[in-house]
Amino acid sequence: MSKADPEATPREFLPHDHAHCVSDAMAAAESLCAESGARLTPVRRRVLEILLEGHRPMGAYDVLSRLDAEGLGSKPPVAYRALGFLVDQGLAHRIERLNAFIACPHPSGQDHVAAFLICRDCGTVAEVPSAPPPLPAGFQVEQTTIEAVGLCTACADGPAT
Amino acid sequence: MSKADPEATPREFLPHDHAHCVSDAMAAAESLCAESGARLTPVRRRVLEILLEGHRPMGAYDVLSRLDAEGLGSKPPVAYRALGFLVDQGLAHRIERLNAFIACPHPSGQDHVAAFLICRDCGTVAEVPSAPPPLPAGFQVEQTTIEAVGLCTACADGPAT
DNA sequence: CTTGAAGTGTTACTTTGTATCATGTACGGA
DNA sequence: TCCGTACATGATACAAAGTAACACTTCAAG
Ligand SMILES: [Zn+2]
Ligand SMILES: [Zn+2]
Ligand SMILES: [Zn+2]
Ligand SMILES: [Zn+2]
């Protein structure tokens, strides 16, 4: 497994073998849950798959309508609970700016600090590793949200040719 | 006017002369709007005052109920429009984690990068100056959101004695 | 004064998120 | 094996947050 280069353009903004990217993340999720004892139930697993397949942020109700179509649940709490579980386990993240959720491309079990790059044109979101920003001593940080809105390389270069 | 020391405990977490802090910010807002030609109308001015007086994040509907009580408007769009104006002018900020708004304590006209420290115990929020975090080159950042949740000094020290 | 742009009032919705209680299901100990 | 407990799901019924659209008013520039 190669370490991510924090300088490089994130994979999300480039063409890539997405099926592979989904199966890798699912495998990682399975083994993390097995290890921690967390129960990756059918609904939860399917929600994670839906997020991974979408490969973009999805609202809770978007996820829910997928679940509903598949007979896995039709009421909001079903989706919110599964998403809450995934976020708690570090398998997905909530994008505050979008009221949406996205699968973590490199779940690690730890509660890693990440920054999200949100392209306002194509809607793609990339997760990049990040350090907690320097903050005044004295405030005891427990969780940090970093979200940047802007234009990805593709959208900045060729604005709808 | 003294420059903020990025290391010091933010004013918001300490006792301070709040009336003064309100009048300063209002004066700054007035002159910024005069300068830029933006129209600080009665509703907008009052919303800014409400935010400043509250000195804590307020939901749009919290603000709205204040406006309503004063006969300045009772329908959601009134509040959202005024808040939108203030955010556009850099006189207030939206706290994504809280779906809430807070007045900027040091409005500068420019669209400054700030981090928000959110105490999960007492609900106080401090705005501290911050640099945009290091991100991969290639993504054209236009706006950055940085929000940290945790415990302020007071709440970390004396947990509800 | 006219006129157009910006601001406000209001209706009627949409979207997002939860509290609560009932029901089901896995799993370890008696 | 049977039981109890903990956790997960199902379902109802709301609460909270946000917006589209349209009519009307205000205000400043020409
Ligand atoms: Zn992929
Ligand atoms: Zn893009
Ligand atoms: Zn500010
Ligand atoms: Zn506190």
CSV table of C-alpha atoms (C1' of nucleotides) in Angstrom, one decimal, chain B residues 39 61 76-77 80 94, chain D residues 17-21 27:
chain,number,residue,atom,x,y,z
B,39,ARG,CA,-26.8,49.3,2.5
B,61,TYR,CA,-35.0,31.1,13.7
B,76,PRO,CA,-38.0,33.0,7.5
B,77,PRO,CA,-36.8,34.8,4.3
B,80,TYR,CA,-32.2,34.5,6.0
B,94,ARG,CA,-22.0,30.9,9.4
D,17,DA,C1',-33.7,24.5,8.8
D,18,DG,C1',-33.9,26.5,4.3
D,19,DT,C1',-35.9,28.3,-0.3
D,20,DA,C1',-38.7,29.4,-4.6
D,21,DA,C1',-41.7,32.7,-6.3
D,27,DC,C1',-34.5,54.8,-3.0
